[in-house]
XYZ file of C-alpha atoms in Angstrom:
165
model
C 40.356 86.949 227.624
C 37.801 87.444 224.810
C 34.163 86.976 225.756
C 31.855 84.485 224.068
C 29.654 87.338 222.921
C 32.593 89.000 221.084
C 33.570 85.691 219.439
C 29.964 85.079 218.320
C 29.742 88.621 216.919
C 33.009 88.224 214.992
C 31.970 84.832 213.567
C 28.547 86.174 212.586
C 30.129 89.176 210.861
C 32.582 86.948 208.997
C 29.721 84.735 207.741
C 27.692 87.705 206.514
C 30.700 89.265 204.747
C 31.595 85.917 203.173
C 28.038 85.409 201.887
C 27.860 88.927 200.403
C 31.226 88.490 198.659
C 30.248 85.048 197.317
C 26.916 86.355 196.024
C 28.616 89.344 194.329
C 31.116 87.121 192.516
C 29.072 84.069 191.639
C 25.453 84.786 192.475
C 22.584 83.429 190.425
C 21.273 86.742 189.069
C 20.805 86.725 185.278
C 20.928 90.075 183.436
C 17.563 91.822 183.379
C 16.418 93.434 180.119
C 13.667 96.052 179.927
C 12.474 97.090 176.458
C 10.083 100.001 176.016
C 8.435 100.710 172.661
C 7.221 104.297 172.181
C 7.060 103.873 168.397
C 3.991 103.042 166.290
C 5.447 99.773 165.004
C 6.538 96.535 166.669
C 10.169 95.554 167.162
C 11.765 92.135 167.425
C 14.793 91.918 169.751
C 17.188 88.977 170.015
C 19.749 88.535 172.795
C 22.697 86.143 172.512
C 25.258 85.232 175.171
C 28.819 84.182 174.399
C 31.989 83.833 176.442
C 33.959 86.829 175.153
C 33.689 90.028 173.135
C 36.009 88.521 170.511
C 33.787 85.461 170.149
C 30.773 87.783 169.812
C 32.307 89.622 166.860
C 32.732 86.307 164.994
C 29.113 85.153 165.414
C 27.650 84.294 161.990
C 24.259 85.529 160.808
C 22.259 84.790 157.683
C 20.850 88.034 156.258
C 18.979 89.340 153.266
C 20.811 92.454 152.051
C 19.051 95.570 150.788
C 19.818 94.227 147.269
C 17.831 91.051 148.172
C 20.945 88.845 148.228
C 21.164 86.093 150.843
C 24.548 86.338 152.583
C 26.407 85.287 155.681
C 27.723 88.153 157.836
C 29.596 88.246 161.124
C 28.426 90.433 163.996
C 31.340 92.758 163.277
C 29.673 93.479 159.905
C 26.333 94.151 161.616
C 27.546 96.657 164.196
C 26.121 99.494 162.075
C 22.704 98.777 160.515
C 22.910 98.758 156.711
C 19.422 97.819 155.537
C 19.840 94.076 156.117
C 16.638 92.124 156.764
C 15.750 88.835 158.420
C 18.942 88.648 160.489
C 19.113 85.061 161.791
C 21.859 83.455 163.867
C 23.616 80.760 161.817
C 25.780 79.323 164.621
C 24.569 76.423 166.774
C 24.742 76.214 170.558
C 24.472 79.937 171.352
C 21.980 80.711 174.152
C 19.289 82.966 172.672
C 16.373 85.011 174.013
C 13.882 86.585 171.609
C 11.064 89.002 172.332
C 8.676 91.076 170.263
C 7.567 94.415 171.696
C 4.304 95.870 170.392
C 3.718 99.630 170.077
C 3.212 101.204 173.505
C 4.358 98.054 175.301
C 7.113 97.589 177.888
C 8.591 94.125 178.408
C 10.986 93.031 181.149
C 12.717 89.651 180.972
C 15.890 87.912 182.101
C 18.605 86.694 179.767
C 18.687 82.946 180.288
C 21.856 80.997 179.610
C 24.099 83.779 180.912
C 26.912 82.821 183.264
C 29.357 85.088 185.068
C 31.777 86.666 182.608
C 29.577 86.232 179.536
C 28.975 88.913 176.927
C 25.424 89.795 175.866
C 24.710 90.757 172.235
C 21.474 92.519 171.295
C 20.088 92.746 167.740
C 16.876 94.660 167.006
C 14.676 94.503 163.917
C 11.721 96.660 162.886
C 8.830 94.250 162.253
C 6.754 96.524 159.963
C 9.715 97.092 157.666
C 10.270 93.432 156.625
C 12.320 92.697 159.760
C 14.907 95.376 158.901
C 17.920 95.377 161.233
C 18.003 98.675 163.161
C 19.995 98.041 166.340
C 23.131 96.242 167.587
C 24.747 96.479 171.016
C 27.322 94.369 172.820
C 27.227 94.539 176.621
C 30.041 93.234 178.795
C 29.784 92.936 182.559
C 31.392 90.085 184.507
C 29.258 90.758 187.587
C 25.788 89.596 188.511
C 22.897 91.993 188.979
C 23.100 93.607 185.537
C 20.231 95.750 184.270
C 19.985 96.514 180.562
C 17.395 98.865 179.068
C 16.351 99.787 175.554
C 13.763 102.274 174.286
C 12.476 102.493 170.730
C 11.359 106.104 170.210
C 8.453 107.414 168.131
C 10.774 109.295 165.755
C 12.721 106.110 164.984
C 15.458 106.863 167.501
C 16.784 104.235 169.869
C 18.252 104.807 173.315
C 19.511 102.449 175.934
C 21.860 101.825 178.756
C 23.123 99.293 181.215
C 24.023 99.082 184.856
C 26.779 96.740 185.954
C 25.814 96.369 189.627
């Protein structure tokens, strides 16, 4: 016969394991973004969340090209910076976070509007250079507890990474 203590221990263990598995799959943790600016100019960073990588590539943005033309471009055309300025999302209903990071500043925020399975798109612009587009990244992680980081370097370089916890 199994003792009450053994039954209580097994039930307690099952509850803890069930809670941990539930929290890993559908927990409330939004992605965390940390942006560090080691450059001498400010940067503007926008984060967008969409349901899939394919949907992300078809996001529409209004831009001013280096030839001063106003055009509509998809994210797939903005993957590599090409001197576009004033990159503004043209699609409605896309959850958006925007931050400006001053020289020497570090900002940490969460990406609101994100739900499990969403894709996060980051677009960076150099403020002192007429909002020139300098950075694009698409991050995919279906799990909660994500940590994304981005560093603007003094020499104009940009580094970053992400952890899919």
